[in-house]
Amino acid sequence: MCGVFGAVDARVDRLALGRACKVLEHRGPDGQGAFLDDETGVGLAHSRLSIIDLENGVQPLFDSAGECVLVCNGEIYDFERQRQELEAEGFQFKTRSDSEVILGLYQKHGLELFQHLRGEFAFLLFDKKRKRLIACRDRFGIKPLFVANTDNGGWVFASEIKAILASGLKEARMQFVLPFGERNENETLFRGIYDLPPGTALVVDLGEPAPRLLTYWRPDFPKGDGGGAAKDFSQWKAETDAALTEAIRLRLRADVPVGVYLSGGIDSALVAAKVRRLGNRPPLAFTVSFADMPRFNERSNAERIAEHIGVEHHVLDVETNDLWENLEACLWHSEDIIFDFAPVAKFLLSDFAKKHVSVVLTGEGADEVFLGYKMFRDKLHGYQRPVFIRAAIRVRDWFVLRYWKFLYAIVRVLTFRKEFRAPSRSEPLATLLPRQPLEQSQLEGRHPLLKDQYRRMKDHLRKAILVCFGDRMEMAHSIEGRVPFLDHHLFELARDIPIDFKIHQGKEKYILREIAADLVPEEVQAREKWPFSTTVPTFNREAYPACDRLCDTYLTPSAVREAGILKWPMIAFARFLRRFERFRVIADRFLLVACSLQILHHLFISRGAESLGGHLPGKMPSKSAALQMREDRPATGDVATGT
């Protein structure tokens, strides 16, 4: 796991690459390297977290002819087999790194290489001979990759937005992205900076007027009622069990210690149980406990699971004030607003786990793949009702949606200043990347529940789960998270499982529960879905010292006026609403969003690009690493060693 940066711009120099690398240091504290081609204005940089081939896997990586340069973030699974096949065809490898197979696959398949990659990755590949830069992201968007037009008309890419801003190639400006209606699903909180869609590659051919966006994978759910009826349940169960076991086995490949995150639910318990059976020794499991939030505390369930499976269990006790204390650091890494404290808890858990391991397996994605959310169960029940009732529900939902759109539009106008509400549509990327979050070809002819599943994957999984609970909170502390439930081979099997085998007799994730029956405690196997969450932050003055400090810093009339994002009367009104118990939760959530925006503006806008990377409250300084320039690659292909 690492951080990558790349740019095509005449202004790219060692200083810009160095600034970008420095701000990504938390993603890769074990070494930094860079490549610069003055002729084309292409620069690549890489911050490395050593996971495989600790001594020789330094990046950028070059092919044997020195014509292709690669920086990669993530893991390529099953790379040993691909490596053997490529070696048999004459490709020469210089390292044992999994990332190097990308160069061999590109040499063999060209722009068809993406189909042959299995894993969680985001990479930049520069073909000097063809003067082509390729930016690619994995199928589910597990690993982040952002893209923007530079202020000079070029292109810039990075694992995190802060690296783009720190490079000095893109002006830092904020905007508010609409959650309703037509919008570009790839927009971020920063104007002109976009999230590269999952399952796509952006190909920049130097000298051509515009790049190409190649979509190499889509979820592609089956048409009709969904699922293959030719197999019985026992066959589907056996195949799913084997596919999940293989996905977990591949993700145990590492040259450093591997652990698991363990909540009180079935997803992480199943992963932990299989890791225990596949490993030579009990794995290390990590759980966060909310000492003063008993409703959300899953410690006792996690301890029961750990004892049953036989793992070495470590528990982090967290109190509400700890969450307030680390809000700024969490937002620094998420680069987006949050709606509760769950991301902060994951941020602290990753810091805790890093003391023991550098790789963790997680249970994220199981609910999206195997229909684990209560909403899926409820909607399936609704779809099975008589036609006239379904029609009435659709009419009701239509009016409810428009009510919330209308209410939101009013609140938005009253809350945000005009210049912050108006995203810019002038960048070439605004037209290149899709404006609609859903492709009609992926919806037509599908069962209504599969449409809901597709929407959930496109929105909640990508924008919330994989950001607030995934890569960003883990890599904040240089820890690599691996997500076996989002192995695309497992997904392509699971999408064809009949819906009745996923939700059966009111039980969601039924097939996973049956697989887990002899692996986890019975009460966990039968337990209803309980999301990893915390209470909505309470803006009670004098209750939490850290809350008081943040309010006094960011939510005063002068601070709000100086940032120029929000209108103070709406903040004051939300504070007034807190006096009434029935409005307290919604007022607190509004204040958290407002506070998040104020903090983000301070961290990324007020301090300026030259201050990016400064140490924050709750954020430990990362190790220093030297940036090694590697622009004159010798034809022999020796790999220079980073520090």
Tab-separated table of N, CA and C in Angstrom, residues 423-538:
chain	number	residue	atom	x	y	z
A	423	PRO	N	-20.873	24.938	-8.244
A	423	PRO	CA	-19.728	24.215	-8.794
A	423	PRO	C	-19.405	24.665	-10.211
A	424	SER	N	-18.126	24.648	-10.533
A	424	SER	CA	-17.695	25.054	-11.867
A	424	SER	C	-17.859	23.904	-12.843
A	425	ARG	N	-18.360	24.182	-14.031
A	425	ARG	CA	-18.528	23.156	-15.058
A	425	ARG	C	-17.602	23.402	-16.253
A	426	SER	N	-16.609	24.248	-16.084
A	426	SER	CA	-15.801	24.662	-17.225
A	426	SER	C	-14.640	23.715	-17.515
A	427	GLU	N	-14.233	22.882	-16.550
A	427	GLU	CA	-13.084	22.017	-16.785
A	427	GLU	C	-13.434	20.916	-17.787
A	428	PRO	N	-12.465	20.507	-18.608
A	428	PRO	CA	-12.719	19.408	-19.553
A	428	PRO	C	-13.200	18.139	-18.860
A	429	LEU	N	-12.752	17.911	-17.628
A	429	LEU	CA	-13.153	16.702	-16.919
A	429	LEU	C	-14.649	16.663	-16.628
A	430	ALA	N	-15.259	17.838	-16.516
A	430	ALA	CA	-16.687	17.894	-16.203
A	430	ALA	C	-17.523	17.249	-17.300
A	431	THR	N	-17.057	17.276	-18.516
A	431	THR	CA	-17.777	16.657	-19.631
A	431	THR	C	-17.250	15.256	-19.944
A	432	LEU	N	-15.981	14.999	-19.613
A	432	LEU	CA	-15.395	13.693	-19.899
A	432	LEU	C	-15.952	12.619	-18.976
A	433	LEU	N	-16.056	12.937	-17.680
A	433	LEU	CA	-16.533	11.964	-16.710
A	433	LEU	C	-18.059	11.978	-16.668
A	434	PRO	N	-18.690	10.852	-16.412
A	434	PRO	CA	-20.156	10.762	-16.483
A	434	PRO	C	-20.840	11.629	-15.441
A	435	ARG	N	-21.900	12.327	-15.878
A	435	ARG	CA	-22.651	13.176	-14.956
A	435	ARG	C	-23.676	12.364	-14.160
A	436	GLN	N	-24.202	11.312	-14.755
A	436	GLN	CA	-25.216	10.522	-14.076
A	436	GLN	C	-24.561	9.376	-13.317
A	437	PRO	N	-24.970	9.152	-12.064
A	437	PRO	CA	-24.353	8.089	-11.280
A	437	PRO	C	-24.765	6.683	-11.694
A	438	LEU	N	-25.802	6.549	-12.520
A	438	LEU	CA	-26.297	5.230	-12.880
A	438	LEU	C	-26.364	5.063	-14.387
A	439	GLU	N	-25.798	3.967	-14.897
A	439	GLU	CA	-25.918	3.665	-16.311
A	439	GLU	C	-27.212	2.898	-16.533
A	440	GLN	N	-28.060	3.391	-17.433
A	440	GLN	CA	-29.339	2.742	-17.688
A	440	GLN	C	-29.159	1.312	-18.178
A	441	SER	N	-28.067	1.045	-18.889
A	441	SER	CA	-27.836	-0.308	-19.387
A	441	SER	C	-27.664	-1.303	-18.241
A	442	GLN	N	-27.274	-0.807	-17.061
A	442	GLN	CA	-27.091	-1.677	-15.902
A	442	GLN	C	-28.366	-1.813	-15.070
A	443	LEU	N	-29.413	-1.094	-15.461
A	443	LEU	CA	-30.668	-1.123	-14.711
A	443	LEU	C	-31.803	-1.798	-15.478
A	444	GLU	N	-31.787	-1.651	-16.781
A	444	GLU	CA	-32.905	-2.150	-17.592
A	444	GLU	C	-33.030	-3.669	-17.498
A	445	GLY	N	-34.259	-4.114	-17.259
A	445	GLY	CA	-34.544	-5.540	-17.243
A	445	GLY	C	-34.131	-6.258	-15.975
A	446	ARG	N	-33.646	-5.529	-14.963
A	446	ARG	CA	-33.213	-6.167	-13.723
A	446	ARG	C	-34.348	-6.190	-12.692
A	447	HIS	N	-34.253	-7.135	-11.792
A	447	HIS	CA	-35.173	-7.195	-10.663
A	447	HIS	C	-35.030	-5.901	-9.853
A	448	PRO	N	-36.131	-5.347	-9.331
A	448	PRO	CA	-36.042	-4.089	-8.576
A	448	PRO	C	-35.021	-4.123	-7.443
A	449	LEU	N	-34.875	-5.276	-6.786
A	449	LEU	CA	-33.916	-5.354	-5.683
A	449	LEU	C	-32.477	-5.291	-6.196
A	450	LEU	N	-32.229	-5.846	-7.378
A	450	LEU	CA	-30.896	-5.752	-7.970
A	450	LEU	C	-30.594	-4.319	-8.390
A	451	LYS	N	-31.614	-3.579	-8.791
A	451	LYS	CA	-31.419	-2.152	-9.076
A	451	LYS	C	-31.020	-1.413	-7.806
A	452	ASP	N	-31.688	-1.740	-6.706
A	452	ASP	CA	-31.337	-1.122	-5.425
A	452	ASP	C	-29.913	-1.498	-5.010
A	453	GLN	N	-29.537	-2.735	-5.259
A	453	GLN	CA	-28.192	-3.193	-4.926
A	453	GLN	C	-27.152	-2.448	-5.753
A	454	TYR	N	-27.440	-2.254	-7.021
A	454	TYR	CA	-26.530	-1.514	-7.898
A	454	TYR	C	-26.369	-0.074	-7.423
A	455	ARG	N	-27.488	0.565	-7.070
A	455	ARG	CA	-27.434	1.945	-6.580
A	455	ARG	C	-26.611	2.038	-5.303
A	456	ARG	N	-26.796	1.067	-4.434
A	456	ARG	CA	-26.065	1.070	-3.160
A	456	ARG	C	-24.563	0.945	-3.387
A	457	MET	N	-24.184	0.118	-4.345
A	457	MET	CA	-22.764	-0.055	-4.641
A	457	MET	C	-22.174	1.203	-5.266
A	458	LYS	N	-22.951	1.843	-6.125
A	458	LYS	CA	-22.459	3.030	-6.820
A	458	LYS	C	-22.354	4.237	-5.895
A	459	ASP	N	-23.177	4.269	-4.868
A	459	ASP	CA	-23.241	5.452	-4.015
A	459	ASP	C	-22.627	5.185	-2.644
A	460	HIS	N	-23.332	4.425	-1.810
A	460	HIS	CA	-22.921	4.258	-0.419
A	460	HIS	C	-21.587	3.530	-0.285
A	461	LEU	N	-21.414	2.439	-1.032
A	461	LEU	CA	-20.160	1.691	-0.937
A	461	LEU	C	-18.975	2.544	-1.356
A	462	ARG	N	-19.113	3.197	-2.497
A	462	ARG	CA	-18.001	3.963	-3.045
A	462	ARG	C	-17.726	5.239	-2.258
A	463	LYS	N	-18.785	5.968	-1.908
A	463	LYS	CA	-18.610	7.295	-1.332
A	463	LYS	C	-18.490	7.305	0.186
A	464	ALA	N	-18.994	6.272	0.847
A	464	ALA	CA	-18.991	6.269	2.309
A	464	ALA	C	-18.139	5.136	2.869
A	465	ILE	N	-18.534	3.897	2.592
A	465	ILE	CA	-17.871	2.748	3.208
A	465	ILE	C	-16.383	2.710	2.884
A	466	LEU	N	-16.039	2.834	1.604
A	466	LEU	CA	-14.641	2.688	1.203
A	466	LEU	C	-13.801	3.927	1.502
A	467	VAL	N	-14.452	5.029	1.845
A	467	VAL	CA	-13.718	6.247	2.202
A	467	VAL	C	-13.634	6.387	3.715
A	468	CYS	N	-14.800	6.474	4.355
A	468	CYS	CA	-14.831	6.751	5.791
A	468	CYS	C	-14.445	5.553	6.642
A	469	PHE	N	-14.604	4.338	6.125
A	469	PHE	CA	-14.257	3.158	6.904
A	469	PHE	C	-13.137	2.344	6.251
A	470	GLY	N	-12.676	2.763	5.106
A	470	GLY	CA	-11.698	1.973	4.372
A	470	GLY	C	-10.341	2.606	4.280
A	471	ASP	N	-9.865	2.734	3.067
A	471	ASP	CA	-8.488	3.131	2.780
A	471	ASP	C	-8.031	4.370	3.540
A	472	ARG	N	-8.843	5.412	3.576
A	472	ARG	CA	-8.363	6.686	4.105
A	472	ARG	C	-8.064	6.638	5.596
A	473	MET	N	-8.924	5.944	6.359
A	473	MET	CA	-8.703	5.855	7.801
A	473	MET	C	-7.593	4.860	8.139
A	474	GLU	N	-7.427	3.844	7.291
A	474	GLU	CA	-6.352	2.874	7.519
A	474	GLU	C	-4.995	3.448	7.130
A	475	MET	N	-4.938	4.050	5.947
A	475	MET	CA	-3.664	4.584	5.478
A	475	MET	C	-3.234	5.835	6.230
A	476	ALA	N	-4.129	6.422	6.998
A	476	ALA	CA	-3.736	7.530	7.864
A	476	ALA	C	-2.635	7.097	8.810
A	477	HIS	N	-2.590	5.806	9.101
A	477	HIS	CA	-1.581	5.277	10.017
A	477	HIS	C	-0.711	4.221	9.338
A	478	SER	N	-0.591	4.309	8.020
A	478	SER	CA	0.284	3.413	7.257
A	478	SER	C	-0.074	1.944	7.480
A	479	ILE	N	-1.358	1.648	7.432
A	479	ILE	CA	-1.792	0.264	7.558
A	479	ILE	C	-2.635	-0.084	6.334
A	480	GLU	N	-2.385	-1.269	5.770
A	480	GLU	CA	-3.068	-1.668	4.542
A	480	GLU	C	-4.294	-2.507	4.858
A	481	GLY	N	-5.462	-2.048	4.405
A	481	GLY	CA	-6.691	-2.805	4.568
A	481	GLY	C	-6.999	-3.617	3.314
A	482	ARG	N	-7.328	-4.876	3.501
A	482	ARG	CA	-7.679	-5.755	2.386
A	482	ARG	C	-9.119	-6.232	2.558
A	483	VAL	N	-9.850	-6.284	1.454
A	483	VAL	CA	-11.309	-6.454	1.508
A	483	VAL	C	-11.707	-7.697	0.710
A	484	PRO	N	-11.675	-8.887	1.324
A	484	PRO	CA	-11.949	-10.116	0.560
A	484	PRO	C	-13.353	-10.196	-0.021
A	485	PHE	N	-14.358	-9.580	0.627
A	485	PHE	CA	-15.718	-9.637	0.088
A	485	PHE	C	-15.853	-8.850	-1.214
A	486	LEU	N	-14.872	-7.988	-1.521
A	486	LEU	CA	-14.895	-7.252	-2.781
A	486	LEU	C	-13.900	-7.820	-3.790
A	487	ASP	N	-13.540	-9.065	-3.625
A	487	ASP	CA	-12.813	-9.774	-4.680
A	487	ASP	C	-13.766	-9.946	-5.860
A	488	HIS	N	-13.352	-9.528	-7.056
A	488	HIS	CA	-14.326	-9.502	-8.156
A	488	HIS	C	-14.721	-10.905	-8.620
A	489	HIS	N	-13.881	-11.905	-8.388
A	489	HIS	CA	-14.284	-13.278	-8.705
A	489	HIS	C	-15.409	-13.727	-7.772
A	490	LEU	N	-15.294	-13.388	-6.490
A	490	LEU	CA	-16.356	-13.709	-5.539
A	490	LEU	C	-17.636	-12.960	-5.894
A	491	PHE	N	-17.515	-11.691	-6.245
A	491	PHE	CA	-18.703	-10.912	-6.593
A	491	PHE	C	-19.393	-11.473	-7.832
A	492	GLU	N	-18.627	-11.826	-8.859
A	492	GLU	CA	-19.231	-12.322	-10.091
A	492	GLU	C	-19.927	-13.657	-9.884
A	493	LEU	N	-19.513	-14.399	-8.871
A	493	LEU	CA	-20.253	-15.592	-8.490
A	493	LEU	C	-21.507	-15.203	-7.703
A	494	ALA	N	-21.333	-14.304	-6.720
A	494	ALA	CA	-22.431	-13.945	-5.815
A	494	ALA	C	-23.578	-13.238	-6.532
A	495	ARG	N	-23.288	-12.452	-7.565
A	495	ARG	CA	-24.362	-11.707	-8.233
A	495	ARG	C	-25.358	-12.625	-8.918
A	496	ASP	N	-24.938	-13.874	-9.223
A	496	ASP	CA	-25.828	-14.819	-9.889
A	496	ASP	C	-26.588	-15.714	-8.913
A	497	ILE	N	-26.276	-15.603	-7.622
A	497	ILE	CA	-26.999	-16.404	-6.627
A	497	ILE	C	-28.442	-15.925	-6.562
A	498	PRO	N	-29.421	-16.815	-6.620
A	498	PRO	CA	-30.820	-16.385	-6.532
A	498	PRO	C	-31.074	-15.531	-5.296
A	499	ILE	N	-31.919	-14.536	-5.452
A	499	ILE	CA	-32.201	-13.614	-4.354
A	499	ILE	C	-32.716	-14.355	-3.131
A	500	ASP	N	-33.489	-15.412	-3.336
A	500	ASP	CA	-34.062	-16.157	-2.211
A	500	ASP	C	-32.990	-16.852	-1.380
A	501	PHE	N	-31.803	-17.057	-1.936
A	501	PHE	CA	-30.711	-17.658	-1.171
A	501	PHE	C	-29.903	-16.596	-0.417
A	502	LYS	N	-30.113	-15.336	-0.764
A	502	LYS	CA	-29.444	-14.236	-0.051
A	502	LYS	C	-30.334	-13.691	1.063
A	503	ILE	N	-31.630	-13.558	0.785
A	503	ILE	CA	-32.600	-13.154	1.800
A	503	ILE	C	-33.650	-14.253	1.864
A	504	HIS	N	-33.610	-15.020	2.949
A	504	HIS	CA	-34.466	-16.206	3.045
A	504	HIS	C	-35.215	-16.197	4.370
A	505	GLN	N	-36.543	-16.236	4.285
A	505	GLN	CA	-37.403	-16.256	5.468
A	505	GLN	C	-37.068	-15.114	6.437
A	506	GLY	N	-36.858	-13.936	5.850
A	506	GLY	CA	-36.605	-12.748	6.658
A	506	GLY	C	-35.183	-12.593	7.149
A	507	LYS	N	-34.284	-13.486	6.759
A	507	LYS	CA	-32.884	-13.408	7.188
A	507	LYS	C	-32.022	-12.895	6.049
A	508	GLU	N	-31.366	-11.752	6.258
A	508	GLU	CA	-30.468	-11.215	5.242
A	508	GLU	C	-29.142	-11.979	5.272
A	509	LYS	N	-28.410	-11.959	4.168
A	509	LYS	CA	-27.127	-12.667	4.021
A	509	LYS	C	-27.257	-14.143	4.420
A	510	TYR	N	-28.358	-14.752	4.005
A	510	TYR	CA	-28.657	-16.116	4.451
A	510	TYR	C	-27.546	-17.091	4.075
A	511	ILE	N	-27.027	-16.997	2.867
A	511	ILE	CA	-26.015	-17.957	2.427
A	511	ILE	C	-24.722	-17.801	3.227
A	512	LEU	N	-24.368	-16.565	3.595
A	512	LEU	CA	-23.190	-16.359	4.438
A	512	LEU	C	-23.417	-16.924	5.837
A	513	ARG	N	-24.617	-16.775	6.351
A	513	ARG	CA	-24.931	-17.314	7.677
A	513	ARG	C	-24.780	-18.837	7.692
A	514	GLU	N	-25.197	-19.470	6.606
A	514	GLU	CA	-25.080	-20.924	6.534
A	514	GLU	C	-23.622	-21.360	6.419
A	515	ILE	N	-22.831	-20.596	5.683
A	515	ILE	CA	-21.398	-20.899	5.582
A	515	ILE	C	-20.729	-20.758	6.941
A	516	ALA	N	-21.188	-19.773	7.721
A	516	ALA	CA	-20.566	-19.482	9.019
A	516	ALA	C	-21.082	-20.366	10.144
A	517	ALA	N	-22.050	-21.234	9.852
A	517	ALA	CA	-22.744	-21.970	10.914
A	517	ALA	C	-21.795	-22.762	11.807
A	518	ASP	N	-20.777	-23.393	11.234
A	518	ASP	CA	-19.862	-24.196	12.048
A	518	ASP	C	-18.539	-23.478	12.328
A	519	LEU	N	-18.519	-22.157	12.082
A	519	LEU	CA	-17.284	-21.399	12.278
A	519	LEU	C	-17.382	-20.365	13.394
A	520	VAL	N	-18.560	-19.822	13.618
A	520	VAL	CA	-18.727	-18.734	14.583
A	520	VAL	C	-19.781	-19.135	15.617
A	521	PRO	N	-19.832	-18.422	16.747
A	521	PRO	CA	-20.848	-18.741	17.750
A	521	PRO	C	-22.263	-18.663	17.178
A	522	GLU	N	-23.158	-19.491	17.693
A	522	GLU	CA	-24.513	-19.570	17.161
A	522	GLU	C	-25.246	-18.240	17.245
A	523	GLU	N	-25.037	-17.498	18.348
A	523	GLU	CA	-25.748	-16.230	18.502
A	523	GLU	C	-25.278	-15.189	17.492
A	524	VAL	N	-24.026	-15.282	17.051
A	524	VAL	CA	-23.514	-14.371	16.020
A	524	VAL	C	-24.077	-14.761	14.662
A	525	GLN	N	-24.152	-16.055	14.413
A	525	GLN	CA	-24.678	-16.546	13.141
A	525	GLN	C	-26.135	-16.142	12.952
A	526	ALA	N	-26.882	-16.034	14.047
A	526	ALA	CA	-28.305	-15.695	13.966
A	526	ALA	C	-28.576	-14.214	14.199
A	527	ARG	N	-27.558	-13.448	14.542
A	527	ARG	CA	-27.761	-12.047	14.922
A	527	ARG	C	-28.175	-11.192	13.725
A	528	GLU	N	-29.105	-10.274	13.949
A	528	GLU	CA	-29.536	-9.359	12.903
A	528	GLU	C	-28.436	-8.350	12.609
A	529	LYS	N	-28.424	-7.826	11.402
A	529	LYS	CA	-27.433	-6.847	10.978
A	529	LYS	C	-27.376	-5.672	11.949
A	530	TRP	N	-26.147	-5.343	12.402
A	530	TRP	CA	-25.933	-4.186	13.261
A	530	TRP	C	-24.743	-3.418	12.708
A	531	PRO	N	-24.973	-2.239	12.114
A	531	PRO	CA	-23.871	-1.521	11.466
A	531	PRO	C	-22.867	-0.975	12.468
A	532	PHE	N	-21.619	-0.896	12.032
A	532	PHE	CA	-20.582	-0.254	12.843
A	532	PHE	C	-20.886	1.240	12.890
A	533	SER	N	-21.192	1.749	14.063
A	533	SER	CA	-21.621	3.135	14.151
A	533	SER	C	-21.404	3.667	15.555
A	534	THR	N	-21.631	4.969	15.710
A	534	THR	CA	-21.585	5.632	17.005
A	534	THR	C	-22.781	6.572	17.091
A	535	THR	N	-22.976	7.139	18.249
A	535	THR	CA	-24.033	8.111	18.413
A	535	THR	C	-23.736	9.381	17.622
A	536	VAL	N	-24.776	10.130	17.288
A	536	VAL	CA	-24.583	11.431	16.653
A	536	VAL	C	-23.877	12.349	17.657
A	537	PRO	N	-22.799	13.021	17.263
A	537	PRO	CA	-22.093	13.918	18.192
A	537	PRO	C	-23.033	14.940	18.823
A	538	THR	N	-22.919	15.107	20.114
A	538	THR	CA	-23.768	16.023	20.855
A	538	THR	C	-23.020	17.316	21.149
